[in-house]
């Protein structure tokens, strides 16, 4: 039963993250591509896994930073595989880009996404999947609790 619940959780977050990304891209760019839905969904997987590895004692800035790096690396791999031929995105005009596939400003965007996904996943884990029912999620920044869910 626990395996099925975990599968459902990952499937829900995988699907949700892909759809949210495509919707945001449609709003801001006016277009998207199916590969970007899969890229965003796959970028969410390490965030979910890392979120389950990190304890609430782990500094939120460290969690966000690691998740942003993983997402950027996945975006780079996707870019090398899909973007070389299909020209879905082009970061060559962006500052601090690598091969036009990734750039520092979008790494910061991944950090912002991680900063919203981490509490969302904790909320889903705690209130939907009853993970650590006795401990409500909280977040520390530089050793101090900055926010605790009610």
mmCIF file of N, CA and C in Angstrom:
data_model
loop_
_atom_site.group_PDB
_atom_site.id
_atom_site.type_symbol
_atom_site.label_atom_id
_atom_site.label_comp_id
_atom_site.label_asym_id
_atom_site.label_seq_id
_atom_site.Cartn_x
_atom_site.Cartn_y
_atom_site.Cartn_z
ATOM 1 N N UNK A 1 0.818 -1.194 0.000
ATOM 2 C CA UNK A 1 0.000 0.000 0.000
ATOM 3 C C UNK A 1 0.866 1.264 0.000
ATOM 4 N N UNK A 2 1.974 1.244 0.796
ATOM 5 C CA UNK A 2 2.857 2.400 0.856
ATOM 6 C C UNK A 2 3.514 2.645 -0.500
ATOM 7 N N UNK A 3 3.867 1.578 -1.206
ATOM 8 C CA UNK A 3 4.476 1.711 -2.524
ATOM 9 C C UNK A 3 3.511 2.371 -3.500
ATOM 10 N N UNK A 4 2.253 1.981 -3.451
ATOM 11 C CA UNK A 4 1.248 2.576 -4.327
ATOM 12 C C UNK A 4 1.058 4.058 -3.998
ATOM 13 N N UNK A 5 1.053 4.400 -2.718
ATOM 14 C CA UNK A 5 0.917 5.806 -2.315
ATOM 15 C C UNK A 5 2.097 6.631 -2.801
ATOM 16 N N UNK A 6 3.305 6.081 -2.676
ATOM 17 C CA UNK A 6 4.487 6.797 -3.161
ATOM 18 C C UNK A 6 4.435 6.974 -4.669
ATOM 19 N N UNK A 7 4.014 5.930 -5.376
ATOM 20 C CA UNK A 7 3.892 6.022 -6.828
ATOM 21 C C UNK A 7 2.890 7.105 -7.206
ATOM 22 N N UNK A 8 1.755 7.136 -6.519
ATOM 23 C CA UNK A 8 0.725 8.139 -6.802
ATOM 24 C C UNK A 8 1.242 9.554 -6.512
ATOM 25 N N UNK A 9 2.004 9.688 -5.428
ATOM 26 C CA UNK A 9 2.567 10.992 -5.083
ATOM 27 C C UNK A 9 3.506 11.468 -6.189
ATOM 28 N N UNK A 10 4.426 10.605 -6.601
ATOM 29 C CA UNK A 10 5.380 10.984 -7.648
ATOM 30 C C UNK A 10 4.673 11.255 -8.971
ATOM 31 N N UNK A 11 3.683 10.453 -9.296
ATOM 32 C CA UNK A 11 2.936 10.655 -10.541
ATOM 33 C C UNK A 11 2.186 11.988 -10.506
ATOM 34 N N UNK A 12 1.566 12.293 -9.377
ATOM 35 C CA UNK A 12 0.851 13.553 -9.216
ATOM 36 C C UNK A 12 1.792 14.743 -9.375
ATOM 37 N N UNK A 13 2.917 14.719 -8.682
ATOM 38 C CA UNK A 13 3.853 15.833 -8.744
ATOM 39 C C UNK A 13 4.533 15.926 -10.107
ATOM 40 N N UNK A 14 4.842 14.783 -10.717
ATOM 41 C CA UNK A 14 5.444 14.737 -12.053
ATOM 42 C C UNK A 14 4.510 15.402 -13.061
ATOM 43 N N UNK A 15 3.247 14.998 -13.038
ATOM 44 C CA UNK A 15 2.259 15.533 -13.974
ATOM 45 C C UNK A 15 1.974 17.005 -13.691
ATOM 46 N N UNK A 16 1.765 17.329 -12.438
ATOM 47 C CA UNK A 16 1.441 18.700 -12.043
ATOM 48 C C UNK A 16 2.546 19.671 -12.444
ATOM 49 N N UNK A 17 3.799 19.309 -12.176
ATOM 50 C CA UNK A 17 4.903 20.225 -12.481
ATOM 51 C C UNK A 17 5.025 20.470 -13.977
ATOM 52 N N UNK A 18 4.824 19.439 -14.789
ATOM 53 C CA UNK A 18 4.880 19.611 -16.239
ATOM 54 C C UNK A 18 3.790 20.528 -16.750
ATOM 55 N N UNK A 19 2.579 20.321 -16.264
ATOM 56 C CA UNK A 19 1.458 21.167 -16.689
ATOM 57 C C UNK A 19 1.626 22.615 -16.229
ATOM 58 N N UNK A 20 2.069 22.810 -15.007
ATOM 59 C CA UNK A 20 2.270 24.172 -14.507
ATOM 60 C C UNK A 20 3.325 24.886 -15.344
ATOM 61 N N UNK A 21 4.412 24.187 -15.654
ATOM 62 C CA UNK A 21 5.471 24.808 -16.457
ATOM 63 C C UNK A 21 4.946 25.225 -17.829
ATOM 64 N N UNK A 22 4.225 24.332 -18.485
ATOM 65 C CA UNK A 22 3.684 24.649 -19.814
ATOM 66 C C UNK A 22 2.722 25.835 -19.731
ATOM 67 N N UNK A 23 1.877 25.863 -18.709
ATOM 68 C CA UNK A 23 0.952 26.994 -18.548
ATOM 69 C C UNK A 23 1.715 28.300 -18.353
ATOM 70 N N UNK A 24 2.752 28.285 -17.523
ATOM 71 C CA UNK A 24 3.554 29.487 -17.322
ATOM 72 C C UNK A 24 4.238 29.918 -18.615
ATOM 73 N N UNK A 25 4.749 28.955 -19.356
ATOM 74 C CA UNK A 25 5.413 29.279 -20.617
ATOM 75 C C UNK A 25 4.415 29.851 -21.627
ATOM 76 N N UNK A 26 3.218 29.306 -21.663
ATOM 77 C CA UNK A 26 2.186 29.841 -22.558
ATOM 78 C C UNK A 26 1.806 31.270 -22.171
ATOM 79 N N UNK A 27 1.723 31.528 -20.884
ATOM 80 C CA UNK A 27 1.373 32.870 -20.421
ATOM 81 C C UNK A 27 2.470 33.873 -20.780
ATOM 82 N N UNK A 28 3.727 33.514 -20.528
ATOM 83 C CA UNK A 28 4.815 34.470 -20.698
ATOM 84 C C UNK A 28 5.438 34.473 -22.089
ATOM 85 N N UNK A 29 5.448 33.330 -22.774
ATOM 86 C CA UNK A 29 6.065 33.259 -24.099
ATOM 87 C C UNK A 29 5.060 33.160 -25.231
ATOM 88 N N UNK A 30 3.864 32.684 -24.890
ATOM 89 C CA UNK A 30 2.844 32.507 -25.914
ATOM 90 C C UNK A 30 2.946 31.190 -26.653
ATOM 91 N N UNK A 31 3.922 30.378 -26.299
ATOM 92 C CA UNK A 31 4.085 29.061 -26.928
ATOM 93 C C UNK A 31 4.871 28.153 -25.987
ATOM 94 N N UNK A 32 4.792 26.874 -26.265
ATOM 95 C CA UNK A 32 5.549 25.887 -25.510
ATOM 96 C C UNK A 32 5.797 24.699 -26.420
ATOM 97 N N UNK A 33 6.430 23.694 -25.880
ATOM 98 C CA UNK A 33 6.725 22.484 -26.631
ATOM 99 C C UNK A 33 6.542 21.298 -25.692
ATOM 100 N N UNK A 34 6.090 20.187 -26.235
ATOM 101 C CA UNK A 34 5.831 18.992 -25.415
ATOM 102 C C UNK A 34 7.091 18.526 -24.683
ATOM 103 N N UNK A 35 8.253 18.718 -25.301
ATOM 104 C CA UNK A 35 9.489 18.297 -24.634
ATOM 105 C C UNK A 35 9.725 19.102 -23.362
ATOM 106 N N UNK A 36 9.258 20.351 -23.341
ATOM 107 C CA UNK A 36 9.426 21.175 -22.147
ATOM 108 C C UNK A 36 8.552 20.683 -20.999
ATOM 109 N N UNK A 37 7.398 20.110 -21.323
ATOM 110 C CA UNK A 37 6.562 19.532 -20.280
ATOM 111 C C UNK A 37 7.301 18.369 -19.616
ATOM 112 N N UNK A 38 7.936 17.527 -20.434
ATOM 113 C CA UNK A 38 8.682 16.399 -19.877
ATOM 114 C C UNK A 38 9.931 16.867 -19.144
ATOM 115 N N UNK A 39 10.595 17.879 -19.678
ATOM 116 C CA UNK A 39 11.782 18.414 -19.011
ATOM 117 C C UNK A 39 11.420 18.946 -17.628
ATOM 118 N N UNK A 40 10.370 19.745 -17.545
ATOM 119 C CA UNK A 40 9.939 20.300 -16.256
ATOM 120 C C UNK A 40 9.511 19.195 -15.297
ATOM 121 N N UNK A 41 8.823 18.187 -15.818
ATOM 122 C CA UNK A 41 8.402 17.066 -14.974
ATOM 123 C C UNK A 41 9.606 16.305 -14.448
ATOM 124 N N UNK A 42 10.585 16.083 -15.306
ATOM 125 C CA UNK A 42 11.787 15.361 -14.885
ATOM 126 C C UNK A 42 12.606 16.207 -13.915
ATOM 127 N N UNK A 43 12.627 17.526 -14.104
ATOM 128 C CA UNK A 43 13.331 18.403 -13.164
ATOM 129 C C UNK A 43 12.714 18.332 -11.770
ATOM 130 N N UNK A 44 11.432 18.054 -11.694
ATOM 131 C CA UNK A 44 10.761 17.966 -10.397
ATOM 132 C C UNK A 44 11.159 16.704 -9.634
ATOM 133 N N UNK A 45 11.548 15.650 -10.350
ATOM 134 C CA UNK A 45 11.870 14.380 -9.687
ATOM 135 C C UNK A 45 13.012 14.528 -8.685
ATOM 136 N N UNK A 46 14.182 15.094 -9.071
ATOM 137 C CA UNK A 46 15.218 15.239 -8.038
ATOM 138 C C UNK A 46 14.792 16.165 -6.906
ATOM 139 N N UNK A 47 13.952 17.159 -7.219
ATOM 140 C CA UNK A 47 13.460 18.028 -6.147
ATOM 141 C C UNK A 47 12.631 17.226 -5.147
ATOM 142 N N UNK A 48 11.806 16.323 -5.655
ATOM 143 C CA UNK A 48 10.978 15.485 -4.789
ATOM 144 C C UNK A 48 11.857 14.539 -3.978
ATOM 145 N N UNK A 49 12.797 13.887 -4.652
ATOM 146 C CA UNK A 49 13.687 12.936 -3.973
ATOM 147 C C UNK A 49 14.532 13.655 -2.927
ATOM 148 N N UNK A 50 15.134 14.784 -3.314
ATOM 149 C CA UNK A 50 15.950 15.537 -2.362
ATOM 150 C C UNK A 50 15.112 16.029 -1.191
ATOM 151 N N UNK A 51 13.892 16.431 -1.457
ATOM 152 C CA UNK A 51 13.017 16.894 -0.386
ATOM 153 C C UNK A 51 12.741 15.778 0.620
ATOM 154 N N UNK A 52 12.677 14.544 0.135
ATOM 155 C CA UNK A 52 12.467 13.415 1.048
ATOM 156 C C UNK A 52 13.744 13.044 1.794
ATOM 157 N N UNK A 53 14.900 13.393 1.229
ATOM 158 C CA UNK A 53 16.175 13.111 1.896
ATOM 159 C C UNK A 53 16.467 14.165 2.963
ATOM 160 N N UNK A 54 16.232 15.427 2.625
ATOM 161 C CA UNK A 54 16.503 16.514 3.564
ATOM 162 C C UNK A 54 15.542 16.454 4.737
ATOM 163 N N UNK A 55 16.064 16.752 5.917
ATOM 164 C CA UNK A 55 15.180 16.885 7.076
ATOM 165 C C UNK A 55 14.755 18.348 7.166
ATOM 166 N N UNK A 56 13.815 18.615 8.031
ATOM 167 C CA UNK A 56 13.382 19.992 8.218
ATOM 168 C C UNK A 56 14.497 20.837 8.829
ATOM 169 N N UNK A 57 15.495 20.188 9.387
ATOM 170 C CA UNK A 57 16.629 20.898 9.972
ATOM 171 C C UNK A 57 17.591 21.432 8.912
ATOM 172 N N UNK A 58 17.500 20.912 7.688
ATOM 173 C CA UNK A 58 18.379 21.361 6.612
ATOM 174 C C UNK A 58 17.988 22.769 6.186
ATOM 175 N N UNK A 59 18.963 23.649 6.132
ATOM 176 C CA UNK A 59 18.715 25.046 5.769
ATOM 177 C C UNK A 59 17.994 25.132 4.427
ATOM 178 N N UNK A 60 16.944 25.931 4.373
ATOM 179 C CA UNK A 60 16.126 26.043 3.162
ATOM 180 C C UNK A 60 16.939 26.590 1.991
ATOM 181 N N UNK A 61 17.905 27.476 2.252
ATOM 182 C CA UNK A 61 18.718 28.014 1.155
ATOM 183 C C UNK A 61 19.576 26.919 0.530
ATOM 184 N N UNK A 62 20.064 25.982 1.331
ATOM 185 C CA UNK A 62 20.829 24.850 0.804
ATOM 186 C C UNK A 62 19.931 23.947 -0.033
ATOM 187 N N UNK A 63 18.732 23.658 0.461
ATOM 188 C CA UNK A 63 17.783 22.841 -0.298
ATOM 189 C C UNK A 63 17.463 23.482 -1.650
ATOM 190 N N UNK A 64 17.181 24.772 -1.634
ATOM 191 C CA UNK A 64 16.836 25.491 -2.864
ATOM 192 C C UNK A 64 18.010 25.480 -3.832
ATOM 193 N N UNK A 65 19.201 25.753 -3.325
ATOM 194 C CA UNK A 65 20.389 25.782 -4.182
ATOM 195 C C UNK A 65 20.669 24.449 -4.846
ATOM 196 N N UNK A 66 20.604 23.371 -4.085
ATOM 197 C CA UNK A 66 20.862 22.039 -4.644
ATOM 198 C C UNK A 66 19.792 21.678 -5.672
ATOM 199 N N UNK A 67 18.545 21.960 -5.370
ATOM 200 C CA UNK A 67 17.466 21.670 -6.329
ATOM 201 C C UNK A 67 17.640 22.474 -7.616
ATOM 202 N N UNK A 68 18.043 23.734 -7.513
ATOM 203 C CA UNK A 68 18.249 24.574 -8.702
ATOM 204 C C UNK A 68 19.389 24.037 -9.560
ATOM 205 N N UNK A 69 20.454 23.567 -8.926
ATOM 206 C CA UNK A 69 21.580 23.002 -9.679
ATOM 207 C C UNK A 69 21.146 21.736 -10.406
ATOM 208 N N UNK A 70 20.435 20.844 -9.730
ATOM 209 C CA UNK A 70 19.951 19.620 -10.379
ATOM 210 C C UNK A 70 19.045 19.952 -11.562
ATOM 211 N N UNK A 71 18.121 20.887 -11.382
ATOM 212 C CA UNK A 71 17.200 21.253 -12.466
ATOM 213 C C UNK A 71 17.965 21.848 -13.646
ATOM 214 N N UNK A 72 18.966 22.667 -13.368
ATOM 215 C CA UNK A 72 19.768 23.265 -14.438
ATOM 216 C C UNK A 72 20.548 22.197 -15.191
ATOM 217 N N UNK A 73 21.102 21.227 -14.479
ATOM 218 C CA UNK A 73 21.822 20.132 -15.145
ATOM 219 C C UNK A 73 20.886 19.311 -16.030
ATOM 220 N N UNK A 74 19.688 19.060 -15.554
ATOM 221 C CA UNK A 74 18.708 18.320 -16.366
ATOM 222 C C UNK A 74 18.320 19.145 -17.588
ATOM 223 N N UNK A 75 18.116 20.449 -17.405
ATOM 224 C CA UNK A 75 17.794 21.315 -18.542
ATOM 225 C C UNK A 75 18.928 21.293 -19.569
ATOM 226 N N UNK A 76 20.165 21.275 -19.107
ATOM 227 C CA UNK A 76 21.316 21.219 -20.015
ATOM 228 C C UNK A 76 21.318 19.911 -20.807
ATOM 229 N N UNK A 77 21.093 18.795 -20.112
ATOM 230 C CA UNK A 77 21.047 17.499 -20.813
ATOM 231 C C UNK A 77 19.905 17.471 -21.826
ATOM 232 N N UNK A 78 18.735 17.960 -21.436
ATOM 233 C CA UNK A 78 17.606 18.035 -22.371
ATOM 234 C C UNK A 78 17.965 18.908 -23.565
ATOM 235 N N UNK A 79 18.643 20.011 -23.300
ATOM 236 C CA UNK A 79 19.048 20.903 -24.375
ATOM 237 C C UNK A 79 19.981 20.228 -25.357
ATOM 238 N N UNK A 80 20.932 19.467 -24.840
ATOM 239 C CA UNK A 80 21.861 18.767 -25.729
ATOM 240 C C UNK A 80 21.158 17.699 -26.554
ATOM 241 N N UNK A 81 20.159 17.056 -25.970
ATOM 242 C CA UNK A 81 19.456 15.974 -26.674
ATOM 243 C C UNK A 81 18.400 16.519 -27.631
ATOM 244 N N UNK A 82 17.551 17.427 -27.165
ATOM 245 C CA UNK A 82 16.396 17.860 -27.954
ATOM 246 C C UNK A 82 16.573 19.220 -28.626
ATOM 247 N N UNK A 83 17.228 20.133 -27.956
ATOM 248 C CA UNK A 83 17.238 21.510 -28.431
ATOM 249 C C UNK A 83 18.215 21.749 -29.579
ATOM 250 N N UNK A 84 19.228 20.910 -29.727
ATOM 251 C CA UNK A 84 20.205 21.105 -30.799
ATOM 252 C C UNK A 84 19.535 21.075 -32.167
ATOM 253 N N UNK A 85 18.595 20.170 -32.347
ATOM 254 C CA UNK A 85 17.936 20.016 -33.644
ATOM 255 C C UNK A 85 16.625 20.788 -33.749
ATOM 256 N N UNK A 86 15.903 20.905 -32.647
ATOM 257 C CA UNK A 86 14.556 21.475 -32.708
ATOM 258 C C UNK A 86 14.494 22.965 -32.384
ATOM 259 N N UNK A 87 15.544 23.522 -31.802
ATOM 260 C CA UNK A 87 15.612 24.956 -31.496
ATOM 261 C C UNK A 87 14.400 25.432 -30.688
ATOM 262 N N UNK A 88 14.159 24.758 -29.578
ATOM 263 C CA UNK A 88 13.027 25.086 -28.710
ATOM 264 C C UNK A 88 13.333 26.342 -27.891
ATOM 265 N N UNK A 89 14.556 26.471 -27.409
ATOM 266 C CA UNK A 89 14.969 27.671 -26.693
ATOM 267 C C UNK A 89 16.400 28.013 -27.089
ATOM 268 N N UNK A 90 16.775 29.250 -26.852
ATOM 269 C CA UNK A 90 18.094 29.735 -27.228
ATOM 270 C C UNK A 90 18.534 30.783 -26.208
ATOM 271 N N UNK A 91 19.508 30.434 -25.386
ATOM 272 C CA UNK A 91 19.993 31.338 -24.348
ATOM 273 C C UNK A 91 21.314 32.000 -24.740
ATOM 274 N N UNK A 92 21.690 31.948 -26.014
ATOM 275 C CA UNK A 92 22.985 32.506 -26.425
ATOM 276 C C UNK A 92 23.096 33.999 -26.137
ATOM 277 N N UNK A 93 21.991 34.710 -26.113
ATOM 278 C CA UNK A 93 22.028 36.146 -25.829
ATOM 279 C C UNK A 93 21.892 36.460 -24.344
ATOM 280 N N UNK A 94 21.777 35.431 -23.525
ATOM 281 C CA UNK A 94 21.620 35.624 -22.085
ATOM 282 C C UNK A 94 23.002 35.643 -21.425
ATOM 283 N N UNK A 95 23.147 36.377 -20.318
ATOM 284 C CA UNK A 95 24.447 36.396 -19.636
ATOM 285 C C UNK A 95 24.761 35.050 -18.989
ATOM 286 N N UNK A 96 26.047 34.745 -18.979
ATOM 287 C CA UNK A 96 26.557 33.536 -18.335
ATOM 288 C C UNK A 96 25.874 32.274 -18.854
ATOM 289 N N UNK A 97 25.787 32.136 -20.180
ATOM 290 C CA UNK A 97 25.172 30.942 -20.764
ATOM 291 C C UNK A 97 26.253 29.924 -21.102
ATOM 292 N N UNK A 98 25.851 28.678 -21.165
ATOM 293 C CA UNK A 98 26.730 27.587 -21.593
ATOM 294 C C UNK A 98 26.083 26.951 -22.803
ATOM 295 N N UNK A 99 26.758 27.064 -23.933
ATOM 296 C CA UNK A 99 26.298 26.497 -25.207
ATOM 297 C C UNK A 99 24.906 26.976 -25.609
ATOM 298 N N UNK A 100 24.433 28.054 -25.043
ATOM 299 C CA UNK A 100 23.096 28.551 -25.354
ATOM 300 C C UNK A 100 21.983 27.685 -24.789
ATOM 301 N N UNK A 101 22.345 26.686 -23.982
ATOM 302 C CA UNK A 101 21.361 25.738 -23.445
ATOM 303 C C UNK A 101 20.900 26.099 -22.037
ATOM 304 N N UNK A 102 21.806 26.613 -21.234
ATOM 305 C CA UNK A 102 21.468 27.034 -19.873
ATOM 306 C C UNK A 102 22.121 28.389 -19.628
ATOM 307 N N UNK A 103 21.601 29.111 -18.644
ATOM 308 C CA UNK A 103 22.194 30.397 -18.285
ATOM 309 C C UNK A 103 21.879 30.688 -16.819
ATOM 310 N N UNK A 104 22.672 31.575 -16.255
ATOM 311 C CA UNK A 104 22.529 31.895 -14.838
ATOM 312 C C UNK A 104 21.155 32.474 -14.476
ATOM 313 N N UNK A 105 20.588 33.399 -15.274
ATOM 314 C CA UNK A 105 19.260 33.908 -14.895
ATOM 315 C C UNK A 105 18.197 32.811 -14.780
ATOM 316 N N UNK A 106 18.268 31.800 -15.643
ATOM 317 C CA UNK A 106 17.278 30.730 -15.558
ATOM 318 C C UNK A 106 17.596 29.747 -14.432
ATOM 319 N N UNK A 107 18.853 29.685 -14.006
ATOM 320 C CA UNK A 107 19.170 28.916 -12.803
ATOM 321 C C UNK A 107 18.499 29.575 -11.599
ATOM 322 N N UNK A 108 18.517 30.911 -11.580
ATOM 323 C CA UNK A 108 17.805 31.625 -10.508
ATOM 324 C C UNK A 108 16.297 31.388 -10.593
ATOM 325 N N UNK A 109 15.783 31.271 -11.804
ATOM 326 C CA UNK A 109 14.360 30.952 -11.967
ATOM 327 C C UNK A 109 14.063 29.561 -11.404
ATOM 328 N N UNK A 110 14.958 28.589 -11.664
ATOM 329 C CA UNK A 110 14.781 27.253 -11.086
ATOM 330 C C UNK A 110 14.821 27.331 -9.559
ATOM 331 N N UNK A 111 15.664 28.214 -9.015
ATOM 332 C CA UNK A 111 15.717 28.379 -7.556
ATOM 333 C C UNK A 111 14.379 28.904 -7.033
ATOM 334 N N UNK A 112 13.784 29.848 -7.743
ATOM 335 C CA UNK A 112 12.471 30.361 -7.352
ATOM 336 C C UNK A 112 11.424 29.248 -7.409
ATOM 337 N N UNK A 113 11.470 28.455 -8.480
ATOM 338 C CA UNK A 113 10.530 27.334 -8.612
ATOM 339 C C UNK A 113 10.726 26.355 -7.459
ATOM 340 N N UNK A 114 11.992 26.043 -7.136
ATOM 341 C CA UNK A 114 12.279 25.130 -6.020
ATOM 342 C C UNK A 114 11.758 25.703 -4.707
ATOM 343 N N UNK A 115 11.891 27.017 -4.535
ATOM 344 C CA UNK A 115 11.420 27.654 -3.299
ATOM 345 C C UNK A 115 9.911 27.548 -3.138
ATOM 346 N N UNK A 116 9.194 27.395 -4.235
ATOM 347 C CA UNK A 116 7.745 27.206 -4.137
ATOM 348 C C UNK A 116 7.376 25.729 -4.082
ATOM 349 N N UNK A 117 8.157 24.892 -4.765
ATOM 350 C CA UNK A 117 7.844 23.462 -4.806
ATOM 351 C C UNK A 117 8.139 22.781 -3.470
ATOM 352 N N UNK A 118 9.213 23.162 -2.805
ATOM 353 C CA UNK A 118 9.587 22.496 -1.546
ATOM 354 C C UNK A 118 8.463 22.590 -0.511
ATOM 355 N N UNK A 119 7.929 23.772 -0.195
ATOM 356 C CA UNK A 119 6.809 23.812 0.760
ATOM 357 C C UNK A 119 5.556 23.106 0.240
ATOM 358 N N UNK A 120 5.312 23.190 -1.068
ATOM 359 C CA UNK A 120 4.155 22.498 -1.640
ATOM 360 C C UNK A 120 4.277 20.989 -1.435
ATOM 361 N N UNK A 121 5.472 20.439 -1.705
ATOM 362 C CA UNK A 121 5.676 18.999 -1.510
ATOM 363 C C UNK A 121 5.549 18.623 -0.043
ATOM 364 N N UNK A 122 6.083 19.470 0.835
ATOM 365 C CA UNK A 122 5.959 19.188 2.267
ATOM 366 C C UNK A 122 4.500 19.219 2.704
ATOM 367 N N UNK A 123 3.733 20.169 2.182
ATOM 368 C CA UNK A 123 2.311 20.249 2.504
ATOM 369 C C UNK A 123 1.591 18.989 2.025
ATOM 370 N N UNK A 124 1.860 18.582 0.787
ATOM 371 C CA UNK A 124 1.236 17.367 0.237
ATOM 372 C C UNK A 124 1.642 16.150 1.051
ATOM 373 N N UNK A 125 2.948 16.034 1.361
ATOM 374 C CA UNK A 125 3.415 14.903 2.169
ATOM 375 C C UNK A 125 2.719 14.866 3.526
ATOM 376 N N UNK A 126 2.643 16.007 4.183
ATOM 377 C CA UNK A 126 2.111 16.041 5.549
ATOM 378 C C UNK A 126 0.593 15.911 5.598
ATOM 379 N N UNK A 127 -0.103 16.673 4.761
ATOM 380 C CA UNK A 127 -1.559 16.734 4.867
ATOM 381 C C UNK A 127 -2.300 15.745 3.973
ATOM 382 N N UNK A 128 -1.690 15.330 2.870
ATOM 383 C CA UNK A 128 -2.362 14.391 1.968
ATOM 384 C C UNK A 128 -1.889 12.960 2.213
ATOM 385 N N UNK A 129 -0.562 12.785 2.335
ATOM 386 C CA UNK A 129 -0.010 11.438 2.465
ATOM 387 C C UNK A 129 0.369 11.080 3.898
ATOM 388 N N UNK A 130 0.092 11.968 4.862
ATOM 389 C CA UNK A 130 0.288 11.703 6.286
ATOM 390 C C UNK A 130 1.731 11.324 6.620
ATOM 391 N N UNK A 131 2.686 11.965 5.948
ATOM 392 C CA UNK A 131 4.103 11.734 6.209
ATOM 393 C C UNK A 131 4.501 12.533 7.442
ATOM 394 N N UNK A 132 5.149 11.897 8.390
ATOM 395 C CA UNK A 132 5.521 12.513 9.665
ATOM 396 C C UNK A 132 4.350 13.274 10.284
ATOM 397 N N UNK A 133 3.282 12.560 10.630
ATOM 398 C CA UNK A 133 2.069 13.230 11.113
ATOM 399 C C UNK A 133 2.266 14.029 12.400
ATOM 400 N N UNK A 134 3.283 13.687 13.194
ATOM 401 C CA UNK A 134 3.497 14.390 14.457
ATOM 402 C C UNK A 134 4.368 15.640 14.320
ATOM 403 N N UNK A 135 4.988 15.824 13.154
ATOM 404 C CA UNK A 135 5.888 16.954 12.946
ATOM 405 C C UNK A 135 5.413 17.791 11.767
ATOM 406 N N UNK A 136 4.941 18.976 12.043
ATOM 407 C CA UNK A 136 4.517 19.861 10.952
ATOM 408 C C UNK A 136 5.758 20.451 10.288
ATOM 409 N N UNK A 137 5.719 20.578 8.959
ATOM 410 C CA UNK A 137 6.880 21.112 8.246
ATOM 411 C C UNK A 137 7.265 22.517 8.723
ATOM 412 N N UNK A 138 8.572 22.727 8.828
ATOM 413 C CA UNK A 138 9.099 24.046 9.161
ATOM 414 C C UNK A 138 10.385 24.255 8.372
ATOM 415 N N UNK A 139 10.805 25.502 8.287
ATOM 416 C CA UNK A 139 11.953 25.850 7.451
ATOM 417 C C UNK A 139 12.906 26.736 8.228
ATOM 418 N N UNK A 140 14.193 26.412 8.095
ATOM 419 C CA UNK A 140 15.236 27.172 8.765
ATOM 420 C C UNK A 140 16.077 27.911 7.736
ATOM 421 N N UNK A 141 16.470 29.110 8.101
ATOM 422 C CA UNK A 141 17.396 29.895 7.300
ATOM 423 C C UNK A 141 18.495 30.365 8.240
ATOM 424 N N UNK A 142 19.721 29.938 7.964
ATOM 425 C CA UNK A 142 20.877 30.260 8.803
ATOM 426 C C UNK A 142 20.646 29.855 10.256
ATOM 427 N N UNK A 143 20.045 28.672 10.447
ATOM 428 C CA UNK A 143 19.872 28.106 11.773
ATOM 429 C C UNK A 143 18.643 28.565 12.539
ATOM 430 N N UNK A 144 17.879 29.492 11.986
ATOM 431 C CA UNK A 144 16.690 29.995 12.683
ATOM 432 C C UNK A 144 15.438 29.579 11.935
ATOM 433 N N UNK A 145 14.426 29.150 12.666
ATOM 434 C CA UNK A 145 13.146 28.795 12.048
ATOM 435 C C UNK A 145 12.516 30.084 11.523
ATOM 436 N N UNK A 146 12.219 30.083 10.214
ATOM 437 C CA UNK A 146 11.629 31.282 9.608
ATOM 438 C C UNK A 146 10.146 31.107 9.302
ATOM 439 N N UNK A 147 9.714 29.845 9.229
ATOM 440 C CA UNK A 147 8.298 29.604 8.935
ATOM 441 C C UNK A 147 7.937 28.181 9.322
ATOM 442 N N UNK A 148 6.751 28.019 9.918
ATOM 443 C CA UNK A 148 6.248 26.704 10.291
ATOM 444 C C UNK A 148 4.808 26.594 9.816
ATOM 445 N N UNK A 149 4.487 25.469 9.166
ATOM 446 C CA UNK A 149 3.113 25.263 8.700
ATOM 447 C C UNK A 149 2.192 25.050 9.881
ATOM 448 N N UNK A 150 0.956 25.484 9.713
ATOM 449 C CA UNK A 150 -0.030 25.328 10.788
ATOM 450 C C UNK A 150 -0.906 24.139 10.539
#
